[in-house]
Each structure stands twice: as C-alpha cells, then as structure tokens.
PDB file of N, CA and C in Angstrom:
ATOM      1  N   UNK D   1      46.800 -68.930 196.939  1.00  0.00           N
ATOM      2  CA  UNK D   1      45.766 -69.257 197.804  1.00  0.00           C
ATOM      3  C   UNK D   1      44.491 -67.876 197.174  1.00  0.00           C
ATOM      4  N   UNK D   2      43.452 -68.649 197.250  1.00  0.00           N
ATOM      5  CA  UNK D   2      42.495 -67.352 197.193  1.00  0.00           C
ATOM      6  C   UNK D   2      41.991 -67.219 198.174  1.00  0.00           C
ATOM      7  N   UNK D   3      41.020 -65.933 197.794  1.00  0.00           N
ATOM      8  CA  UNK D   3      40.831 -64.504 198.772  1.00  0.00           C
ATOM      9  C   UNK D   3      39.601 -64.761 199.363  1.00  0.00           C
ATOM     10  N   UNK D   4      39.083 -63.978 200.837  1.00  0.00           N
ATOM     11  CA  UNK D   4      37.660 -64.414 201.418  1.00  0.00           C
ATOM     12  C   UNK D   4      37.193 -63.107 201.101  1.00  0.00           C
ATOM     13  N   UNK D   5      36.528 -62.886 200.968  1.00  0.00           N
ATOM     14  CA  UNK D   5      35.534 -61.526 200.995  1.00  0.00           C
ATOM     15  C   UNK D   5      34.632 -61.329 201.616  1.00  0.00           C
ATOM     16  N   UNK D   6      34.821 -60.676 202.804  1.00  0.00           N
ATOM     17  CA  UNK D   6      33.643 -60.227 203.629  1.00  0.00           C
ATOM     18  C   UNK D   6      32.752 -59.575 203.934  1.00  0.00           C
ATOM     19  N   UNK D   7      31.370 -59.090 203.637  1.00  0.00           N
ATOM     20  CA  UNK D   7      30.222 -58.197 203.548  1.00  0.00           C
ATOM     21  C   UNK D   7      30.374 -57.772 205.344  1.00  0.00           C
ATOM     22  N   UNK D   8      30.564 -56.267 205.905  1.00  0.00           N
ATOM     23  CA  UNK D   8      30.190 -56.341 206.978  1.00  0.00           C
ATOM     24  C   UNK D   8      29.024 -54.851 206.679  1.00  0.00           C
ATOM     25  N   UNK D   9      27.748 -55.634 207.659  1.00  0.00           N
ATOM     26  CA  UNK D   9      26.667 -54.766 207.395  1.00  0.00           C
ATOM     27  C   UNK D   9      26.145 -54.629 208.707  1.00  0.00           C
ATOM     28  N   UNK D  10      25.156 -53.405 208.433  1.00  0.00           N
ATOM     29  CA  UNK D  10      24.686 -52.405 210.086  1.00  0.00           C
ATOM     30  C   UNK D  10      23.595 -53.759 209.448  1.00  0.00           C
ATOM     31  N   UNK D  11      23.342 -54.125 210.532  1.00  0.00           N
ATOM     32  CA  UNK D  11      21.208 -55.150 210.616  1.00  0.00           C
ATOM     33  C   UNK D  11      20.312 -54.500 211.282  1.00  0.00           C
ATOM     34  N   UNK D  12      20.583 -53.887 212.404  1.00  0.00           N
ATOM     35  CA  UNK D  12      19.660 -52.558 212.727  1.00  0.00           C
ATOM     36  C   UNK D  12      18.768 -52.103 211.326  1.00  0.00           C
ATOM     37  N   UNK D  13      19.925 -51.627 210.124  1.00  0.00           N
ATOM     38  CA  UNK D  13      19.457 -50.863 209.480  1.00  0.00           C
ATOM     39  C   UNK D  13      18.657 -51.915 208.182  1.00  0.00           C
ATOM     40  N   UNK D  14      19.107 -53.118 208.177  1.00  0.00           N
ATOM     41  CA  UNK D  14      17.909 -54.449 207.606  1.00  0.00           C
ATOM     42  C   UNK D  14      18.330 -54.463 206.320  1.00  0.00           C
ATOM     43  N   UNK D  15      19.962 -54.630 206.622  1.00  0.00           N
ATOM     44  CA  UNK D  15      20.440 -54.799 205.219  1.00  0.00           C
ATOM     45  C   UNK D  15      20.923 -56.011 204.797  1.00  0.00           C
ATOM     46  N   UNK D  16      21.201 -57.058 206.008  1.00  0.00           N
ATOM     47  CA  UNK D  16      21.154 -58.685 205.379  1.00  0.00           C
ATOM     48  C   UNK D  16      20.468 -59.135 204.135  1.00  0.00           C
ATOM     49  N   UNK D  17      19.767 -59.249 204.080  1.00  0.00           N
ATOM     50  CA  UNK D  17      18.911 -59.579 202.481  1.00  0.00           C
ATOM     51  C   UNK D  17      19.593 -58.994 201.754  1.00  0.00           C
ATOM     52  N   UNK D  18      20.813 -57.785 201.580  1.00  0.00           N
ATOM     53  CA  UNK D  18      21.753 -56.907 200.963  1.00  0.00           C
ATOM     54  C   UNK D  18      22.823 -57.678 200.343  1.00  0.00           C
ATOM     55  N   UNK D  19      23.050 -57.700 201.636  1.00  0.00           N
ATOM     56  CA  UNK D  19      24.980 -58.856 201.413  1.00  0.00           C
ATOM     57  C   UNK D  19      24.455 -59.766 201.056  1.00  0.00           C
ATOM     58  N   UNK D  20      23.400 -60.541 201.706  1.00  0.00           N
ATOM     59  CA  UNK D  20      23.080 -62.003 200.987  1.00  0.00           C
ATOM     60  C   UNK D  20      23.046 -62.106 200.220  1.00  0.00           C
ATOM     61  N   UNK D  21      22.239 -61.160 198.993  1.00  0.00           N
ATOM     62  CA  UNK D  21      22.530 -60.878 197.489  1.00  0.00           C
ATOM     63  C   UNK D  21      23.764 -60.879 197.297  1.00  0.00           C
ATOM     64  N   UNK D  22      24.130 -59.735 197.814  1.00  0.00           N
ATOM     65  CA  UNK D  22      26.141 -59.680 197.083  1.00  0.00           C
ATOM     66  C   UNK D  22      27.001 -60.785 196.813  1.00  0.00           C
ATOM     67  N   UNK D  23      26.769 -61.674 197.996  1.00  0.00           N
ATOM     68  CA  UNK D  23      27.110 -62.846 198.534  1.00  0.00           C
ATOM     69  C   UNK D  23      27.111 -63.833 196.855  1.00  0.00           C
ATOM     70  N   UNK D  24      25.708 -64.126 197.340  1.00  0.00           N
ATOM     71  CA  UNK D  24      25.015 -64.147 196.083  1.00  0.00           C
ATOM     72  C   UNK D  24      26.032 -64.853 194.109  1.00  0.00           C
ATOM     73  N   UNK D  25      25.853 -63.283 194.364  1.00  0.00           N
ATOM     74  CA  UNK D  25      26.161 -62.677 193.071  1.00  0.00           C
ATOM     75  C   UNK D  25      27.381 -63.088 193.453  1.00  0.00           C
ATOM     76  N   UNK D  26      28.618 -62.472 193.918  1.00  0.00           N
ATOM     77  CA  UNK D  26      30.016 -62.942 193.813  1.00  0.00           C
ATOM     78  C   UNK D  26      30.447 -64.338 194.261  1.00  0.00           C
ATOM     79  N   UNK D  27      29.278 -64.485 194.689  1.00  0.00           N
ATOM     80  CA  UNK D  27      30.025 -66.319 195.159  1.00  0.00           C
ATOM     81  C   UNK D  27      29.334 -67.290 193.155  1.00  0.00           C
ATOM     82  N   UNK D  28      28.839 -67.138 193.018  1.00  0.00           N
ATOM     83  CA  UNK D  28      28.404 -66.919 191.655  1.00  0.00           C
ATOM     84  C   UNK D  28      29.567 -66.417 189.909  1.00  0.00           C
ATOM     85  N   UNK D  29      29.379 -65.216 190.586  1.00  0.00           N
ATOM     86  CA  UNK D  29      30.760 -64.915 189.145  1.00  0.00           C
ATOM     87  C   UNK D  29      31.961 -65.411 189.538  1.00  0.00           C
ATOM     88  N   UNK D  30      32.683 -65.573 190.850  1.00  0.00           N
ATOM     89  CA  UNK D  30      33.832 -66.037 191.112  1.00  0.00           C
ATOM     90  C   UNK D  30      34.187 -67.064 191.660  1.00  0.00           C
ATOM     91  N   UNK D  31      33.327 -67.548 191.078  1.00  0.00           N
ATOM     92  CA  UNK D  31      33.948 -69.438 191.654  1.00  0.00           C
ATOM     93  C   UNK D  31      34.878 -70.405 191.938  1.00  0.00           C
ATOM     94  N   UNK D  32      35.330 -69.189 190.463  1.00  0.00           N
ATOM     95  CA  UNK D  32      36.456 -70.383 190.350  1.00  0.00           C
ATOM     96  C   UNK D  32      37.727 -68.956 191.474  1.00  0.00           C
ATOM     97  N   UNK D  33      37.898 -68.370 191.647  1.00  0.00           N
ATOM     98  CA  UNK D  33      38.463 -67.007 191.899  1.00  0.00           C
ATOM     99  C   UNK D  33      38.726 -66.569 193.883  1.00  0.00           C
ATOM    100  N   UNK D  34      37.622 -67.155 193.631  1.00  0.00           N
ATOM    101  CA  UNK D  34      37.144 -67.205 195.850  1.00  0.00           C
ATOM    102  C   UNK D  34      37.166 -68.259 196.695  1.00  0.00           C
ATOM    103  N   UNK D  35      37.172 -68.309 197.851  1.00  0.00           N
ATOM    104  CA  UNK D  35      37.785 -69.096 198.654  1.00  0.00           C
ATOM    105  C   UNK D  35      36.695 -69.430 199.803  1.00  0.00           C
ATOM    106  N   UNK D  36      35.791 -68.313 199.425  1.00  0.00           N
ATOM    107  CA  UNK D  36      34.247 -67.623 200.195  1.00  0.00           C
ATOM    108  C   UNK D  36      34.419 -66.502 200.008  1.00  0.00           C
ATOM    109  N   UNK D  37      32.537 -66.062 200.956  1.00  0.00           N
ATOM    110  CA  UNK D  37      32.310 -64.800 201.045  1.00  0.00           C
ATOM    111  C   UNK D  37      31.398 -64.408 202.259  1.00  0.00           C
ATOM    112  N   UNK D  38      32.148 -64.074 203.287  1.00  0.00           N
ATOM    113  CA  UNK D  38      31.647 -64.241 205.122  1.00  0.00           C
ATOM    114  C   UNK D  38      30.443 -62.921 205.230  1.00  0.00           C
ATOM    115  N   UNK D  39      29.511 -62.872 205.859  1.00  0.00           N
ATOM    116  CA  UNK D  39      28.476 -62.002 206.435  1.00  0.00           C
ATOM    117  C   UNK D  39      29.101 -61.524 207.705  1.00  0.00           C
ATOM    118  N   UNK D  40      28.727 -61.037 207.733  1.00  0.00           N
ATOM    119  CA  UNK D  40      29.813 -59.957 208.888  1.00  0.00           C
ATOM    120  C   UNK D  40      28.901 -58.805 210.106  1.00  0.00           C
ATOM    121  N   UNK D  41      27.700 -58.911 211.054  1.00  0.00           N
ATOM    122  CA  UNK D  41      27.609 -58.387 211.849  1.00  0.00           C
ATOM    123  C   UNK D  41      27.823 -56.962 212.317  1.00  0.00           C
ATOM    124  N   UNK D  42      28.113 -56.411 211.865  1.00  0.00           N
ATOM    125  CA  UNK D  42      28.635 -55.243 212.030  1.00  0.00           C
ATOM    126  C   UNK D  42      27.949 -54.023 213.643  1.00  0.00           C
ATOM    127  N   UNK D  43      28.898 -53.715 214.450  1.00  0.00           N
ATOM    128  CA  UNK D  43      28.327 -53.126 215.205  1.00  0.00           C
ATOM    129  C   UNK D  43      27.828 -52.327 215.512  1.00  0.00           C
ATOM    130  N   UNK D  44      28.621 -51.449 214.502  1.00  0.00           N
ATOM    131  CA  UNK D  44      28.301 -49.561 213.902  1.00  0.00           C
ATOM    132  C   UNK D  44      27.485 -49.536 213.034  1.00  0.00           C
ATOM    133  N   UNK D  45      26.130 -47.760 213.951  1.00  0.00           N
ATOM    134  CA  UNK D  45      25.200 -48.477 212.890  1.00  0.00           C
ATOM    135  C   UNK D  45      26.042 -47.623 211.628  1.00  0.00           C
ATOM    136  N   UNK D  46      24.886 -47.651 210.212  1.00  0.00           N
ATOM    137  CA  UNK D  46      25.108 -47.249 209.303  1.00  0.00           C
ATOM    138  C   UNK D  46      26.340 -47.639 208.483  1.00  0.00           C
ATOM    139  N   UNK D  47      26.897 -48.923 208.848  1.00  0.00           N
ATOM    140  CA  UNK D  47      28.510 -49.672 208.333  1.00  0.00           C
ATOM    141  C   UNK D  47      27.776 -50.455 207.169  1.00  0.00           C
ATOM    142  N   UNK D  48      28.633 -50.470 206.208  1.00  0.00           N
ATOM    143  CA  UNK D  48      27.722 -51.500 204.926  1.00  0.00           C
ATOM    144  C   UNK D  48      30.398 -51.978 204.134  1.00  0.00           C
ATOM    145  N   UNK D  49      30.582 -52.230 204.106  1.00  0.00           N
ATOM    146  CA  UNK D  49      31.907 -52.796 204.262  1.00  0.00           C
ATOM    147  C   UNK D  49      32.018 -54.128 203.303  1.00  0.00           C
ATOM    148  N   UNK D  50      32.625 -53.697 201.527  1.00  0.00           N
ATOM    149  CA  UNK D  50      33.630 -55.136 201.116  1.00  0.00           C
ATOM    150  C   UNK D  50      34.323 -54.989 201.390  1.00  0.00           C
ATOM    151  N   UNK D  51      35.419 -55.720 201.763  1.00  0.00           N
ATOM    152  CA  UNK D  51      36.801 -55.579 202.309  1.00  0.00           C
ATOM    153  C   UNK D  51      36.813 -57.825 201.298  1.00  0.00           C
ATOM    154  N   UNK D  52      37.908 -57.242 200.445  1.00  0.00           N
ATOM    155  CA  UNK D  52      38.916 -58.500 199.853  1.00  0.00           C
ATOM    156  C   UNK D  52      39.899 -58.772 200.722  1.00  0.00           C
ATOM    157  N   UNK D  53      39.634 -59.944 201.628  1.00  0.00           N
ATOM    158  CA  UNK D  53      41.645 -60.363 202.299  1.00  0.00           C
ATOM    159  C   UNK D  53      41.678 -58.514 203.182  1.00  0.00           C
ATOM    160  N   UNK D  54      41.799 -58.359 203.022  1.00  0.00           N
ATOM    161  CA  UNK D  54      42.058 -57.215 204.417  1.00  0.00           C
ATOM    162  C   UNK D  54      41.870 -55.214 203.356  1.00  0.00           C
ATOM    163  N   UNK D  55      41.354 -55.377 202.356  1.00  0.00           N
ATOM    164  CA  UNK D  55      41.512 -54.247 201.343  1.00  0.00           C
ATOM    165  C   UNK D  55      40.026 -54.024 200.814  1.00  0.00           C
ATOM    166  N   UNK D  56      39.996 -52.696 202.007  1.00  0.00           N
ATOM    167  CA  UNK D  56      37.731 -52.440 201.818  1.00  0.00           C
ATOM    168  C   UNK D  56      38.200 -51.938 199.760  1.00  0.00           C
ATOM    169  N   UNK D  57      37.359 -52.074 199.304  1.00  0.00           N
ATOM    170  CA  UNK D  57      37.314 -52.117 198.025  1.00  0.00           C
ATOM    171  C   UNK D  57      35.734 -51.007 198.301  1.00  0.00           C
ATOM    172  N   UNK D  58      34.544 -51.142 199.766  1.00  0.00           N
ATOM    173  CA  UNK D  58      33.748 -50.634 198.875  1.00  0.00           C
ATOM    174  C   UNK D  58      33.117 -50.024 200.658  1.00  0.00           C
ATOM    175  N   UNK D  59      32.861 -48.665 200.628  1.00  0.00           N
ATOM    176  CA  UNK D  59      32.836 -48.666 201.790  1.00  0.00           C
ATOM    177  C   UNK D  59      30.739 -47.471 201.918  1.00  0.00           C
ATOM    178  N   UNK D  60      30.799 -47.472 202.399  1.00  0.00           N
ATOM    179  CA  UNK D  60      28.655 -47.229 202.347  1.00  0.00           C
ATOM    180  C   UNK D  60      28.907 -45.700 202.231  1.00  0.00           C
ATOM    181  N   UNK D  61      29.619 -45.792 203.690  1.00  0.00           N
ATOM    182  CA  UNK D  61      29.753 -44.254 204.600  1.00  0.00           C
ATOM    183  C   UNK D  61      30.737 -43.589 203.241  1.00  0.00           C
ATOM    184  N   UNK D  62      32.002 -43.891 203.539  1.00  0.00           N
ATOM    185  CA  UNK D  62      32.888 -43.309 202.243  1.00  0.00           C
ATOM    186  C   UNK D  62      31.973 -42.520 200.943  1.00  0.00           C
ATOM    187  N   UNK D  63      31.206 -44.183 200.300  1.00  0.00           N
ATOM    188  CA  UNK D  63      30.615 -43.326 199.219  1.00  0.00           C
ATOM    189  C   UNK D  63      29.547 -42.626 199.293  1.00  0.00           C
ATOM    190  N   UNK D  64      28.837 -42.786 200.360  1.00  0.00           N
ATOM    191  CA  UNK D  64      27.609 -41.664 200.446  1.00  0.00           C
ATOM    192  C   UNK D  64      26.688 -42.984 200.153  1.00  0.00           C
ATOM    193  N   UNK D  65      26.697 -43.915 198.950  1.00  0.00           N
ATOM    194  CA  UNK D  65      24.831 -44.770 198.509  1.00  0.00           C
ATOM    195  C   UNK D  65      25.916 -46.192 198.434  1.00  0.00           C
ATOM    196  N   UNK D  66      24.916 -47.174 197.959  1.00  0.00           N
ATOM    197  CA  UNK D  66      25.237 -48.523 197.346  1.00  0.00           C
ATOM    198  C   UNK D  66      25.519 -48.274 196.506  1.00  0.00           C
ATOM    199  N   UNK D  67      26.616 -49.095 196.047  1.00  0.00           N
ATOM    200  CA  UNK D  67      26.546 -49.500 194.549  1.00  0.00           C
ATOM    201  C   UNK D  67      25.963 -50.295 193.668  1.00  0.00           C
ATOM    202  N   UNK D  68      25.645 -50.733 192.084  1.00  0.00           N
ATOM    203  CA  UNK D  68      24.755 -51.839 191.372  1.00  0.00           C
ATOM    204  C   UNK D  68      25.315 -52.951 191.848  1.00  0.00           C
ATOM    205  N   UNK D  69      25.217 -53.257 191.711  1.00  0.00           N
ATOM    206  CA  UNK D  69      25.798 -54.490 191.127  1.00  0.00           C
ATOM    207  C   UNK D  69      26.813 -54.648 190.591  1.00  0.00           C
ATOM    208  N   UNK D  70      26.747 -54.385 189.290  1.00  0.00           N
ATOM    209  CA  UNK D  70      27.815 -54.162 188.517  1.00  0.00           C
ATOM    210  C   UNK D  70      28.858 -53.567 188.828  1.00  0.00           C
ATOM    211  N   UNK D  71      28.380 -52.857 189.566  1.00  0.00           N
ATOM    212  CA  UNK D  71      30.574 -51.344 189.970  1.00  0.00           C
ATOM    213  C   UNK D  71      30.890 -52.554 191.306  1.00  0.00           C
ATOM    214  N   UNK D  72      30.417 -53.092 192.127  1.00  0.00           N
ATOM    215  CA  UNK D  72      30.952 -54.262 192.803  1.00  0.00           C
ATOM    216  C   UNK D  72      31.521 -54.970 192.602  1.00  0.00           C
ATOM    217  N   UNK D  73      30.896 -55.870 191.881  1.00  0.00           N
ATOM    218  CA  UNK D  73      31.874 -56.963 190.753  1.00  0.00           C
ATOM    219  C   UNK D  73      32.818 -56.783 190.074  1.00  0.00           C
ATOM    220  N   UNK D  74      33.013 -55.361 189.336  1.00  0.00           N
ATOM    221  CA  UNK D  74      34.326 -54.428 188.997  1.00  0.00           C
ATOM    222  C   UNK D  74      34.833 -54.160 189.833  1.00  0.00           C
ATOM    223  N   UNK D  75      34.733 -53.755 190.377  1.00  0.00           N
ATOM    224  CA  UNK D  75      35.780 -53.653 192.241  1.00  0.00           C
ATOM    225  C   UNK D  75      36.209 -54.391 193.048  1.00  0.00           C
ATOM    226  N   UNK D  76      35.513 -55.387 192.776  1.00  0.00           N
ATOM    227  CA  UNK D  76      36.291 -56.582 193.451  1.00  0.00           C
ATOM    228  C   UNK D  76      36.984 -57.974 191.847  1.00  0.00           C
ATOM    229  N   UNK D  77      36.746 -58.015 190.892  1.00  0.00           N
ATOM    230  CA  UNK D  77      37.348 -59.107 189.873  1.00  0.00           C
ATOM    231  C   UNK D  77      39.268 -57.675 189.418  1.00  0.00           C
ATOM    232  N   UNK D  78      39.308 -56.628 189.634  1.00  0.00           N
ATOM    233  CA  UNK D  78      40.234 -55.767 189.400  1.00  0.00           C
ATOM    234  C   UNK D  78      40.920 -56.441 190.576  1.00  0.00           C
ATOM    235  N   UNK D  79      40.713 -57.150 191.710  1.00  0.00           N
ATOM    236  CA  UNK D  79      41.543 -57.640 193.351  1.00  0.00           C
ATOM    237  C   UNK D  79      41.531 -58.855 192.997  1.00  0.00           C
ATOM    238  N   UNK D  80      40.553 -59.625 192.178  1.00  0.00           N
ATOM    239  CA  UNK D  80      41.136 -61.571 192.779  1.00  0.00           C
ATOM    240  C   UNK D  80      41.548 -62.135 191.500  1.00  0.00           C
ATOM    241  N   UNK D  81      40.446 -61.231 189.736  1.00  0.00           N
ATOM    242  CA  UNK D  81      41.500 -61.761 188.759  1.00  0.00           C
ATOM    243  C   UNK D  81      40.970 -60.160 187.613  1.00  0.00           C
ATOM    244  N   UNK D  82      42.202 -59.383 187.671  1.00  0.00           N
ATOM    245  CA  UNK D  82      42.526 -57.850 187.034  1.00  0.00           C
ATOM    246  C   UNK D  82      41.693 -58.882 184.822  1.00  0.00           C
ATOM    247  N   UNK D  83      42.357 -60.268 184.978  1.00  0.00           N
ATOM    248  CA  UNK D  83      41.299 -60.404 183.161  1.00  0.00           C
ATOM    249  C   UNK D  83      40.059 -61.174 182.688  1.00  0.00           C
ATOM    250  N   UNK D  84      39.915 -60.534 184.126  1.00  0.00           N
ATOM    251  CA  UNK D  84      38.238 -61.371 183.872  1.00  0.00           C
ATOM    252  C   UNK D  84      37.107 -61.033 183.497  1.00  0.00           C
ATOM    253  N   UNK D  85      36.416 -61.225 181.905  1.00  0.00           N
ATOM    254  CA  UNK D  85      35.176 -60.749 181.715  1.00  0.00           C
ATOM    255  C   UNK D  85      34.268 -60.323 182.661  1.00  0.00           C
ATOM    256  N   UNK D  86      33.974 -59.619 182.344  1.00  0.00           N
ATOM    257  CA  UNK D  86      32.634 -59.521 182.762  1.00  0.00           C
ATOM    258  C   UNK D  86      31.372 -59.561 182.661  1.00  0.00           C
ATOM    259  N   UNK D  87      31.595 -60.130 180.553  1.00  0.00           N
ATOM    260  CA  UNK D  87      30.174 -59.559 180.072  1.00  0.00           C
ATOM    261  C   UNK D  87      29.467 -57.955 180.041  1.00  0.00           C
ATOM    262  N   UNK D  88      27.889 -58.533 179.518  1.00  0.00           N
ATOM    263  CA  UNK D  88      27.727 -57.456 179.763  1.00  0.00           C
ATOM    264  C   UNK D  88      28.139 -56.272 180.843  1.00  0.00           C
ATOM    265  N   UNK D  89      28.322 -57.151 182.645  1.00  0.00           N
ATOM    266  CA  UNK D  89      28.998 -55.364 183.322  1.00  0.00           C
ATOM    267  C   UNK D  89      29.477 -54.977 182.910  1.00  0.00           C
ATOM    268  N   UNK D  90      30.254 -55.189 182.052  1.00  0.00           N
ATOM    269  CA  UNK D  90      31.744 -54.225 181.558  1.00  0.00           C
ATOM    270  C   UNK D  90      32.036 -53.184 180.850  1.00  0.00           C
ATOM    271  N   UNK D  91      30.599 -53.367 180.071  1.00  0.00           N
ATOM    272  CA  UNK D  91      30.024 -52.272 179.488  1.00  0.00           C
ATOM    273  C   UNK D  91      29.528 -51.182 179.773  1.00  0.00           C
ATOM    274  N   UNK D  92      29.627 -50.282 178.974  1.00  0.00           N
ATOM    275  CA  UNK D  92      29.350 -48.173 179.299  1.00  0.00           C
ATOM    276  C   UNK D  92      28.360 -48.055 178.686  1.00  0.00           C
ATOM    277  N   UNK D  93      26.951 -47.720 179.576  1.00  0.00           N
ATOM    278  CA  UNK D  93      26.201 -47.779 179.241  1.00  0.00           C
ATOM    279  C   UNK D  93      26.577 -46.648 178.076  1.00  0.00           C
ATOM    280  N   UNK D  94      24.904 -46.474 176.977  1.00  0.00           N
ATOM    281  CA  UNK D  94      25.579 -45.544 175.705  1.00  0.00           C
ATOM    282  C   UNK D  94      25.153 -44.198 176.021  1.00  0.00           C
ATOM    283  N   UNK D  95      25.694 -43.510 175.570  1.00  0.00           N
ATOM    284  CA  UNK D  95      25.120 -42.279 175.763  1.00  0.00           C
ATOM    285  C   UNK D  95      24.467 -41.479 174.608  1.00  0.00           C
TER     286      UNK D  95
END
C-alpha cells in the first residue's frame, strides 16, 4: 500500500503557500510512489511538520529552520523509495 504524506502547517504564520508548493513538488516527484498528499492546518502556533504515514520526517521546530525542497525530497525518498534517483537533487554542492 502506498503511503500518504501529511504536511501540517501553521495557518496563522501564512505557511499554506509553502505547504501547497511542497505538496505539488512531492506529488510530481513521487507520483508512482504515493497515495496522496494531505495539507492539514495545525492548531499549534509555529508548527510545520511533514509526515510519511505516522513517521515525522521533518519538524521545523526541531530543526530550527525550513529545509530546501531538495532536502525534503531526499527525506521522503528515503522512506517511500530508497532506490529512486532524484537526479540533480542528489548531487552534493561542489566544494
């Protein structure tokens, strides 16, 4: 059974657009691997979490900042399809 991703966001912080953008990116990248993405307004101020099923893969409060979309895709990929190549999003920046 394919997992559902839930993006829980603080509506008072204005993070709906960020959540919708991430949902679109995840649905596009993992269209064969996911049953869907759900956007969920949080009652907790400042909350922004991404869950794959019941597993929290990102929590803004725990991390202290937002991740870039490529980092989010890597975290999701590791849960839903570890062998999937993300192309340029897998490449590490040149040092």
